[in-house]
Amino acid sequence: MRKILLLVPLTTLEWGTKNMGGVDSVCQMLIKSLQHDPSTDFFYRVIAFDPTNSVNNEGEVIKINSSLEVIQFNIKNPSKSKLAKLPNLLYQIKIIKAQVRNFSPDIVHSHFASWLVGLNKALPTISTIHSYKKIGRKPRGFLNNLLYERILPSLAPLFIERYTCVSKYLKSHIKNDIKKDVSVIYNPIDEAYFNHNKVNNPSSDIAFVTCALIHYKKGIHHIVDVLYLLKQQGYKATLKVIGPESDKDYVNTLKNLIASKDLTKEVEFLGAKTTKEIVNIYQKCDIGIFLSSEETFGLVPIEMLAANLPVQCLNTGVISDLNDSKEKAGLCIYNTVNSIKIAKDAVFLKSNKVKVNNDFIHELFSVGKVINDYENLYKKTISK
C-alpha cells in the first residue's frame, strides 16, 4: 500500500461531540469515513493538531483500522521557556518533519498550506485550500495578518506540488496567484443530514434557522431585517441562531438591533451544537437562511439542502457552483441583500411547501465521493 501522511486540524476522535466548525468539521467527516470504510489502496497516518489544546497523550499512535492510524498533538507549543520557545507554527512544522522522517510517506497532504513550508521539495505534496489571504479568513493582529496573508502565501508554492480548493468560486479568486495545478474537490456533507425525515410544521408561522460563527460577515443582522419586514407585513416569523459567539462586539450590536425592532421573543440564540442536535433543529424548521457575504465553500447552506430545508442564501462559495443547476428546487440565490425580495420568497416557500431534491446534493457532496476524488488525485500524483 502507498502511504499518505495527512495533516489536519481535529478537535476530537469522538465524531461530532466537539466541533470548531469549518476545516475541523470537514476533517472529522473525512477521517470518520476512513474509519468506517477503510481504504484498500492507501495507508493513512493522520497528524491531527487540536485547536482546543485538549490532547493529553500527545504523540501516541492510535491504530484505527488496518489502513488508518492517528497521532494527535496540541496546536500550541507546550514549552514554558520564554527564550527558547518556538513559535507555534514552527513547532508544528518541526513535528511534521519528524513524522515525515519516521513514516516515509509517498505523499504529504495538508489541509493548511503553511504546514508544508520547509519540507523536502522532492517529496510529493498536496495542499487543500479552504481560505486564502483575506478570502474566508478573519482578520487578526498586524503581524499575524502579514504572516498568513502575504509571507506564507508567497513561500508555500515553493514546497507544494499540487493544490486542491473547495469550490470553483475560490479557484476563480486564486488563479492569478497560484500558477500550479489546482483541482476542485468539494467538502463533504455528513450523512446524518440526509438520514432523517423532516417534520412538517403545520403552523402558518415561518420558522427560519441559520447556523454560523456569529460575526459581521455572516450577515445575521440582514436576517433580522427580513424578520422585521415580515412582522410589519403581518406575518409571524421566528429565527433560531445556531453557533458560537465569535465577535462579542458584533453580538452586542446584533442583540441591540433585535431589541430595537421588538424581536427579542422571535430570535433565539442556541449556541454551538453537535451535528445530531443541528439535524434535529433543522427537522423542525421551515427555511434555512444564510446571508453570509463571503464563503470559500459555505458548508451550512449545503447541509440545509441535504436536510430537505429550502434555502435562501447569497451567491458566494460553492452555492455559486450550483447557480446554473437544473436541480435547485427550493434554493433561492441572491447577488445582493434585498430584504423585500427575500421576505417575499420566504412567504412563497412556506405557503407552497416547496420540496428540495437532495439527491443531487448527495451526488456532489457525499463523503465517499470526496475521498474517491482525493485518492484519484493521489494516484495521479504518484504516477506522474
Tab-separated table of C-alpha atoms in Angstrom:
chain	number	residue	atom	x	y	z
A	1	MET	CA	0.000	0.000	0.000
A	2	ARG	CA	1.159	3.519	-0.772
A	3	LYS	CA	1.391	5.750	2.296
A	4	ILE	CA	-0.337	9.107	2.827
A	5	LEU	CA	0.664	11.476	5.616
A	6	LEU	CA	-2.493	13.543	6.142
A	7	LEU	CA	-2.180	16.810	8.107
A	8	VAL	CA	-5.406	18.140	9.629
A	9	PRO	CA	-6.854	20.289	12.412
A	10	LEU	CA	-9.009	17.998	14.577
A	11	THR	CA	-10.727	18.590	17.915
A	12	THR	CA	-11.862	15.031	18.618
A	13	LEU	CA	-11.974	11.401	17.526
A	14	GLU	CA	-15.447	11.084	19.069
A	15	TRP	CA	-17.094	12.352	15.931
A	16	GLY	CA	-19.428	15.338	16.274
A	17	THR	CA	-19.114	15.674	20.056
A	18	LYS	CA	-16.804	18.686	19.659
A	19	ASN	CA	-16.554	20.918	16.632
A	20	MET	CA	-14.802	24.171	15.811
A	21	GLY	CA	-16.661	24.317	12.501
A	22	GLY	CA	-15.083	24.855	9.090
A	23	VAL	CA	-11.994	22.756	8.386
A	24	ASP	CA	-12.305	20.817	11.661
A	25	SER	CA	-15.815	19.723	10.680
A	26	VAL	CA	-14.659	18.671	7.212
A	27	CYS	CA	-11.691	16.678	8.512
A	28	GLN	CA	-13.836	14.902	11.093
A	29	MET	CA	-16.103	13.688	8.290
A	30	LEU	CA	-13.200	12.522	6.116
A	31	ILE	CA	-11.451	10.579	8.877
A	32	LYS	CA	-14.715	9.163	10.212
A	33	SER	CA	-15.382	7.776	6.731
A	34	LEU	CA	-11.876	6.299	6.504
A	35	GLN	CA	-12.545	4.631	9.863
A	36	HIS	CA	-15.840	3.045	8.815
A	37	ASP	CA	-14.857	2.322	5.207
A	38	PRO	CA	-11.112	1.520	5.198
A	39	SER	CA	-9.143	2.363	2.079
A	40	THR	CA	-7.978	-0.574	0.002
A	41	ASP	CA	-5.415	1.482	-1.924
A	42	PHE	CA	-3.685	3.658	0.670
A	43	PHE	CA	-2.423	3.520	4.248
A	44	TYR	CA	-3.127	6.779	6.090
A	45	ARG	CA	-1.248	8.247	9.004
A	46	VAL	CA	-3.170	11.307	10.196
A	47	ILE	CA	-1.313	14.015	12.108
A	48	ALA	CA	-4.114	15.794	13.955
A	49	PHE	CA	-3.473	19.162	15.598
A	50	ASP	CA	-6.132	20.029	18.186
A	51	PRO	CA	-7.124	23.743	18.046
A	52	THR	CA	-8.547	23.478	21.595
A	53	ASN	CA	-5.286	22.075	23.058
A	54	SER	CA	-7.138	19.257	24.821
A	55	VAL	CA	-4.863	16.324	23.915
A	56	ASN	CA	-3.448	14.504	26.954
A	57	ASN	CA	-1.354	11.810	25.254
A	58	GLU	CA	0.444	13.725	22.521
A	59	GLY	CA	2.389	11.657	20.003
A	60	GLU	CA	0.646	8.351	20.791
A	61	VAL	CA	-0.072	6.242	17.697
A	62	ILE	CA	-3.768	5.316	17.718
A	63	LYS	CA	-4.495	2.362	15.433
A	64	ILE	CA	-7.978	2.858	13.974
A	65	ASN	CA	-8.058	0.026	11.433
A	66	SER	CA	-5.798	-1.846	9.003
A	67	SER	CA	-5.248	1.240	6.825
A	68	LEU	CA	-5.649	4.156	9.248
A	69	GLU	CA	-3.783	5.457	12.275
A	70	VAL	CA	-3.972	8.836	14.014
A	71	ILE	CA	-1.407	10.761	16.055
A	72	GLN	CA	-2.741	13.751	17.999
A	73	PHE	CA	-0.889	16.888	19.075
A	74	ASN	CA	-1.958	20.132	20.655
A	75	ILE	CA	-1.596	23.078	18.313
A	76	LYS	CA	0.336	25.204	20.817
A	77	ASN	CA	3.947	24.661	21.822
A	78	PRO	CA	3.854	23.450	25.459
A	79	SER	CA	7.346	24.739	26.271
A	80	LYS	CA	7.493	27.028	29.324
A	81	SER	CA	10.723	28.686	28.194
A	82	LYS	CA	10.266	32.267	27.047
A	83	LEU	CA	13.674	32.485	25.374
A	84	ALA	CA	13.966	29.119	23.587
A	85	LYS	CA	10.271	28.563	22.797
A	86	LEU	CA	9.496	28.048	19.097
A	87	PRO	CA	6.541	29.961	17.646
A	88	ASN	CA	3.525	27.662	17.302
A	89	LEU	CA	3.770	27.310	13.507
A	90	LEU	CA	7.469	26.366	13.649
A	91	TYR	CA	6.686	23.928	16.460
A	92	GLN	CA	4.023	22.275	14.280
A	93	ILE	CA	6.357	22.106	11.261
A	94	LYS	CA	9.058	20.517	13.459
A	95	ILE	CA	6.571	17.766	14.435
A	96	ILE	CA	5.588	17.243	10.791
A	97	LYS	CA	9.216	16.941	9.652
A	98	ALA	CA	9.839	14.312	12.337
A	99	GLN	CA	6.774	12.373	11.160
A	100	VAL	CA	7.972	12.530	7.543
A	101	ARG	CA	11.306	11.001	8.587
A	102	ASN	CA	9.599	8.332	10.697
A	103	PHE	CA	6.795	7.381	8.276
A	104	SER	CA	8.446	7.892	4.838
A	105	PRO	CA	5.172	8.765	3.068
A	106	ASP	CA	4.607	8.640	-0.673
A	107	ILE	CA	2.557	11.860	-0.416
A	108	VAL	CA	2.035	14.516	2.234
A	109	HIS	CA	-1.453	16.054	2.010
A	110	SER	CA	-2.189	19.050	4.215
A	111	HIS	CA	-5.393	20.950	4.864
A	112	PHE	CA	-3.273	24.003	5.765
A	113	ALA	CA	-0.685	25.121	3.194
A	114	SER	CA	1.558	26.622	5.888
A	115	TRP	CA	2.297	23.154	7.326
A	116	LEU	CA	4.124	22.186	4.122
A	117	VAL	CA	6.601	25.071	4.215
A	118	GLY	CA	10.142	23.793	4.724
A	119	LEU	CA	9.544	20.163	3.724
A	120	ASN	CA	11.849	18.379	1.298
A	121	LYS	CA	10.973	19.665	-2.171
A	122	ALA	CA	11.500	16.180	-3.640
A	123	LEU	CA	8.559	14.885	-1.577
A	124	PRO	CA	5.186	14.936	-3.417
A	125	THR	CA	2.904	17.381	-1.579
A	126	ILE	CA	-0.734	18.405	-1.933
A	127	SER	CA	-2.386	21.336	-0.198
A	128	THR	CA	-6.144	21.779	0.119
A	129	ILE	CA	-7.075	25.457	0.237
A	130	HIS	CA	-10.054	26.307	2.451
A	131	SER	CA	-9.227	30.017	2.689
A	132	TYR	CA	-6.685	32.266	1.006
A	133	LYS	CA	-5.179	35.549	2.118
A	134	LYS	CA	-8.193	37.702	3.095
A	135	ILE	CA	-10.730	35.349	1.490
A	136	GLY	CA	-12.546	33.335	4.133
A	137	ARG	CA	-10.168	34.471	6.874
A	138	LYS	CA	-10.994	36.538	9.948
A	139	PRO	CA	-8.535	39.457	10.344
A	140	ARG	CA	-6.226	39.283	13.347
A	141	GLY	CA	-3.248	41.332	14.542
A	142	PHE	CA	-0.885	43.126	12.140
A	143	LEU	CA	1.934	40.573	12.346
A	144	ASN	CA	-0.458	37.609	12.088
A	145	ASN	CA	-2.123	39.125	9.022
A	146	LEU	CA	1.281	39.861	7.467
A	147	LEU	CA	2.394	36.259	8.013
A	148	TYR	CA	-0.751	34.484	6.777
A	149	GLU	CA	-1.894	36.911	4.087
A	150	ARG	CA	1.437	37.823	2.475
A	151	ILE	CA	4.535	35.905	3.624
A	152	LEU	CA	3.222	32.313	3.757
A	153	PRO	CA	1.154	32.523	0.523
A	154	SER	CA	4.382	33.625	-1.216
A	155	LEU	CA	6.538	30.880	0.337
A	156	ALA	CA	4.124	27.936	0.187
A	157	PRO	CA	4.172	27.359	-3.613
A	158	LEU	CA	7.909	26.644	-3.371
A	159	PHE	CA	7.100	23.494	-1.350
A	160	ILE	CA	3.735	22.409	-2.810
A	161	GLU	CA	3.405	20.293	-5.938
A	162	ARG	CA	-0.365	20.340	-6.347
A	163	TYR	CA	-3.297	22.232	-4.905
A	164	THR	CA	-6.939	21.475	-4.418
A	165	CYS	CA	-9.564	24.010	-3.449
A	166	VAL	CA	-13.097	23.550	-2.217
A	167	SER	CA	-15.134	25.436	-4.844
A	168	LYS	CA	-14.931	26.869	-8.346
A	169	TYR	CA	-15.702	30.220	-6.714
A	170	LEU	CA	-12.492	30.010	-4.665
A	171	LYS	CA	-10.475	28.743	-7.637
A	172	SER	CA	-11.517	31.796	-9.663
A	173	HIS	CA	-10.187	34.046	-6.889
A	174	ILE	CA	-6.768	32.385	-6.569
A	175	LYS	CA	-5.990	31.678	-10.227
A	176	ASN	CA	-3.876	34.822	-10.639
A	177	ASP	CA	-1.721	33.966	-7.606
A	178	ILE	CA	-1.258	30.218	-7.881
A	179	LYS	CA	0.215	29.085	-11.168
A	180	LYS	CA	0.363	25.375	-10.320
A	181	ASP	CA	-2.253	22.713	-10.971
A	182	VAL	CA	-5.423	23.372	-8.906
A	183	SER	CA	-8.183	20.747	-8.732
A	184	VAL	CA	-11.636	21.484	-7.328
A	185	ILE	CA	-12.650	18.867	-4.759
A	186	TYR	CA	-15.696	19.783	-2.716
A	187	ASN	CA	-16.017	19.416	1.029
A	188	PRO	CA	-18.237	16.517	2.131
A	189	ILE	CA	-21.596	16.626	3.879
A	190	ASP	CA	-22.158	14.425	6.916
A	191	GLU	CA	-24.519	11.558	6.088
A	192	ALA	CA	-26.528	12.475	9.201
A	193	TYR	CA	-28.093	15.364	7.285
A	194	PHE	CA	-29.519	13.000	4.673
A	195	ASN	CA	-30.685	10.268	7.025
A	196	HIS	CA	-33.781	11.720	8.661
A	197	ASN	CA	-37.408	12.545	7.988
A	198	LYS	CA	-38.340	16.230	8.015
A	199	VAL	CA	-41.160	17.187	10.376
A	200	ASN	CA	-43.854	19.261	8.684
A	201	ASN	CA	-44.664	22.417	10.634
A	202	PRO	CA	-48.485	22.827	10.459
A	203	SER	CA	-48.333	26.387	11.823
A	204	SER	CA	-48.565	29.332	9.429
A	205	ASP	CA	-45.590	30.878	11.222
A	206	ILE	CA	-42.355	30.922	9.213
A	207	ALA	CA	-39.625	29.181	11.226
A	208	PHE	CA	-36.182	30.306	9.997
A	209	VAL	CA	-32.873	28.813	11.092
A	210	THR	CA	-29.310	29.936	10.469
A	211	CYS	CA	-26.017	28.419	11.582
A	212	ALA	CA	-22.687	30.236	11.750
A	213	LEU	CA	-19.878	31.605	13.836
A	214	ILE	CA	-21.545	34.813	14.940
A	215	HIS	CA	-19.639	37.720	13.433
A	216	TYR	CA	-20.375	40.540	10.996
A	217	LYS	CA	-19.536	38.778	7.727
A	218	LYS	CA	-22.169	36.106	8.420
A	219	GLY	CA	-24.888	38.719	7.885
A	220	ILE	CA	-27.246	37.758	10.716
A	221	HIS	CA	-28.282	41.421	11.002
A	222	HIS	CA	-29.702	41.132	7.478
A	223	ILE	CA	-31.869	38.213	8.609
A	224	VAL	CA	-33.167	40.363	11.472
A	225	ASP	CA	-34.183	42.984	8.890
A	226	VAL	CA	-36.112	40.315	6.952
A	227	LEU	CA	-37.835	39.182	10.145
A	228	TYR	CA	-38.822	42.760	10.967
A	229	LEU	CA	-40.198	43.325	7.469
A	230	LEU	CA	-42.325	40.170	7.678
A	231	LYS	CA	-43.649	41.301	11.056
A	232	GLN	CA	-44.608	44.674	9.564
A	233	GLN	CA	-46.471	42.828	6.798
A	234	GLY	CA	-48.484	40.866	9.361
A	235	TYR	CA	-46.617	37.549	9.188
A	236	LYS	CA	-45.327	35.678	12.208
A	237	ALA	CA	-41.740	34.587	11.786
A	238	THR	CA	-39.083	33.256	14.160
A	239	LEU	CA	-35.345	32.728	13.878
A	240	LYS	CA	-33.104	30.168	15.581
A	241	VAL	CA	-29.404	31.082	15.503
A	242	ILE	CA	-27.004	28.142	15.907
A	243	GLY	CA	-23.344	28.825	16.534
A	244	PRO	CA	-20.795	30.218	18.993
A	245	GLU	CA	-20.207	33.934	19.528
A	246	SER	CA	-17.049	34.766	17.590
A	247	ASP	CA	-17.197	38.568	17.923
A	248	LYS	CA	-18.566	39.901	21.226
A	249	ASP	CA	-18.930	43.482	19.963
A	250	TYR	CA	-20.953	42.324	16.969
A	251	VAL	CA	-23.126	40.096	19.174
A	252	ASN	CA	-23.937	43.063	21.428
A	253	THR	CA	-24.761	45.232	18.403
A	254	LEU	CA	-26.905	42.449	16.985
A	255	LYS	CA	-28.861	41.991	20.215
A	256	ASN	CA	-29.426	45.748	20.466
A	257	LEU	CA	-30.771	45.715	16.892
A	258	ILE	CA	-33.112	42.847	17.758
A	259	ALA	CA	-34.379	44.695	20.842
A	260	SER	CA	-34.859	47.955	18.914
A	261	LYS	CA	-37.089	46.138	16.418
A	262	ASP	CA	-39.042	44.428	19.222
A	263	LEU	CA	-37.978	40.970	18.044
A	264	THR	CA	-36.468	39.614	21.258
A	265	LYS	CA	-39.143	36.934	21.578
A	266	GLU	CA	-38.795	35.928	17.935
A	267	VAL	CA	-35.000	35.389	17.871
A	268	GLU	CA	-33.362	32.603	19.853
A	269	PHE	CA	-29.597	32.132	20.219
A	270	LEU	CA	-28.833	28.445	20.721
A	271	GLY	CA	-25.018	28.482	20.880
A	272	ALA	CA	-22.796	25.723	19.489
A	273	LYS	CA	-24.494	22.394	18.826
A	274	THR	CA	-23.422	18.884	17.872
A	275	THR	CA	-24.244	17.542	14.412
A	276	LYS	CA	-27.076	15.432	15.837
A	277	GLU	CA	-28.573	18.456	17.596
A	278	ILE	CA	-28.318	20.592	14.456
A	279	VAL	CA	-30.112	17.933	12.401
A	280	ASN	CA	-32.908	17.786	14.982
A	281	ILE	CA	-33.307	21.572	14.880
A	282	TYR	CA	-33.383	21.601	11.069
A	283	GLN	CA	-36.131	18.981	11.127
A	284	LYS	CA	-38.474	21.369	12.919
A	285	CYS	CA	-37.803	24.497	10.816
A	286	ASP	CA	-39.281	25.699	7.528
A	287	ILE	CA	-36.440	27.606	5.852
A	288	GLY	CA	-32.675	27.729	6.164
A	289	ILE	CA	-31.356	31.250	5.661
A	290	PHE	CA	-27.684	32.113	5.233
A	291	LEU	CA	-26.784	35.665	4.219
A	292	SER	CA	-23.016	35.482	4.653
A	293	SER	CA	-21.170	37.971	2.466
A	294	GLU	CA	-18.147	35.729	1.863
A	295	GLU	CA	-17.562	31.971	1.879
A	296	THR	CA	-14.801	29.918	0.281
A	297	PHE	CA	-17.056	26.872	0.461
A	298	GLY	CA	-20.120	27.513	2.624
A	299	LEU	CA	-20.977	24.202	4.278
A	300	VAL	CA	-24.121	25.410	6.050
A	301	PRO	CA	-26.498	26.013	3.107
A	302	ILE	CA	-25.445	22.697	1.553
A	303	GLU	CA	-26.139	20.876	4.831
A	304	MET	CA	-29.534	22.592	4.995
A	305	LEU	CA	-30.394	21.417	1.484
A	306	ALA	CA	-29.223	17.916	2.397
A	307	ALA	CA	-31.665	18.043	5.320
A	308	ASN	CA	-34.503	18.897	2.899
A	309	LEU	CA	-34.724	22.512	4.040
A	310	PRO	CA	-35.471	25.151	1.395
A	311	VAL	CA	-32.592	27.638	1.500
A	312	GLN	CA	-32.235	31.382	0.960
A	313	CYS	CA	-28.612	32.499	0.625
A	314	LEU	CA	-26.206	34.872	-1.064
A	315	ASN	CA	-24.298	33.934	-4.202
A	316	THR	CA	-20.939	33.049	-2.664
A	317	GLY	CA	-18.790	29.960	-2.176
A	318	VAL	CA	-19.948	26.630	-3.542
A	319	ILE	CA	-23.508	27.950	-3.887
A	320	SER	CA	-22.185	29.862	-6.916
A	321	ASP	CA	-21.265	26.489	-8.445
A	322	LEU	CA	-24.919	25.407	-8.119
A	323	ASN	CA	-26.393	28.569	-9.591
A	324	ASP	CA	-26.913	27.048	-13.050
A	325	SER	CA	-28.105	23.668	-11.808
A	326	LYS	CA	-31.451	22.445	-13.095
A	327	GLU	CA	-31.965	20.597	-9.806
A	328	LYS	CA	-32.033	23.602	-7.468
A	329	ALA	CA	-35.682	23.442	-6.418
A	330	GLY	CA	-36.065	25.137	-3.050
A	331	LEU	CA	-32.828	27.106	-3.424
A	332	CYS	CA	-33.128	30.903	-3.668
A	333	ILE	CA	-29.826	32.611	-4.503
A	334	TYR	CA	-29.332	36.390	-4.280
A	335	ASN	CA	-26.486	38.531	-5.614
A	336	THR	CA	-27.197	41.249	-3.055
A	337	VAL	CA	-29.265	41.531	0.115
A	338	ASN	CA	-32.764	42.666	-0.843
A	339	SER	CA	-34.943	42.272	2.251
A	340	ILE	CA	-38.189	42.813	0.334
A	341	LYS	CA	-37.361	40.097	-2.212
A	342	ILE	CA	-36.094	37.689	0.469
A	343	ALA	CA	-39.233	38.193	2.583
A	344	LYS	CA	-41.492	37.649	-0.443
A	345	ASP	CA	-39.661	34.444	-1.392
A	346	ALA	CA	-39.881	33.188	2.186
A	347	VAL	CA	-43.655	33.551	2.160
A	348	PHE	CA	-43.764	31.657	-1.157
A	349	LEU	CA	-41.521	28.838	0.087
A	350	LYS	CA	-43.607	28.404	3.241
A	351	SER	CA	-47.088	28.718	1.722
A	352	ASN	CA	-46.299	26.414	-1.202
A	353	LYS	CA	-44.386	23.882	0.923
A	354	VAL	CA	-41.614	23.810	-1.678
A	355	LYS	CA	-39.753	20.490	-1.704
A	356	VAL	CA	-35.979	20.117	-2.018
A	357	ASN	CA	-34.401	17.479	-4.220
A	358	ASN	CA	-31.455	16.481	-2.065
A	359	ASP	CA	-30.390	13.590	-4.316
A	360	PHE	CA	-28.215	15.870	-6.431
A	361	ILE	CA	-26.630	17.259	-3.249
A	362	HIS	CA	-25.690	13.712	-2.219
A	363	GLU	CA	-24.208	13.005	-5.655
A	364	LEU	CA	-21.914	16.041	-5.403
A	365	PHE	CA	-21.055	16.157	-1.713
A	366	SER	CA	-21.167	12.652	-0.246
A	367	VAL	CA	-18.062	11.846	1.768
A	368	GLY	CA	-17.465	8.711	-0.308
A	369	LYS	CA	-17.257	10.771	-3.494
A	370	VAL	CA	-14.897	13.300	-1.914
A	371	ILE	CA	-12.489	10.611	-0.663
A	372	ASN	CA	-12.609	8.921	-4.060
A	373	ASP	CA	-11.703	12.254	-5.703
A	374	TYR	CA	-8.740	12.700	-3.333
A	375	GLU	CA	-7.499	9.134	-3.881
A	376	ASN	CA	-7.700	9.559	-7.653
A	377	LEU	CA	-5.538	12.667	-7.254
A	378	TYR	CA	-3.058	10.703	-5.106
A	379	LYS	CA	-2.785	8.064	-7.842
A	380	LYS	CA	-2.286	10.747	-10.474
A	381	THR	CA	0.419	12.414	-8.391
A	382	ILE	CA	2.287	9.182	-7.674
A	383	SER	CA	2.198	8.000	-11.283
A	384	LYS	CA	3.463	11.307	-12.599
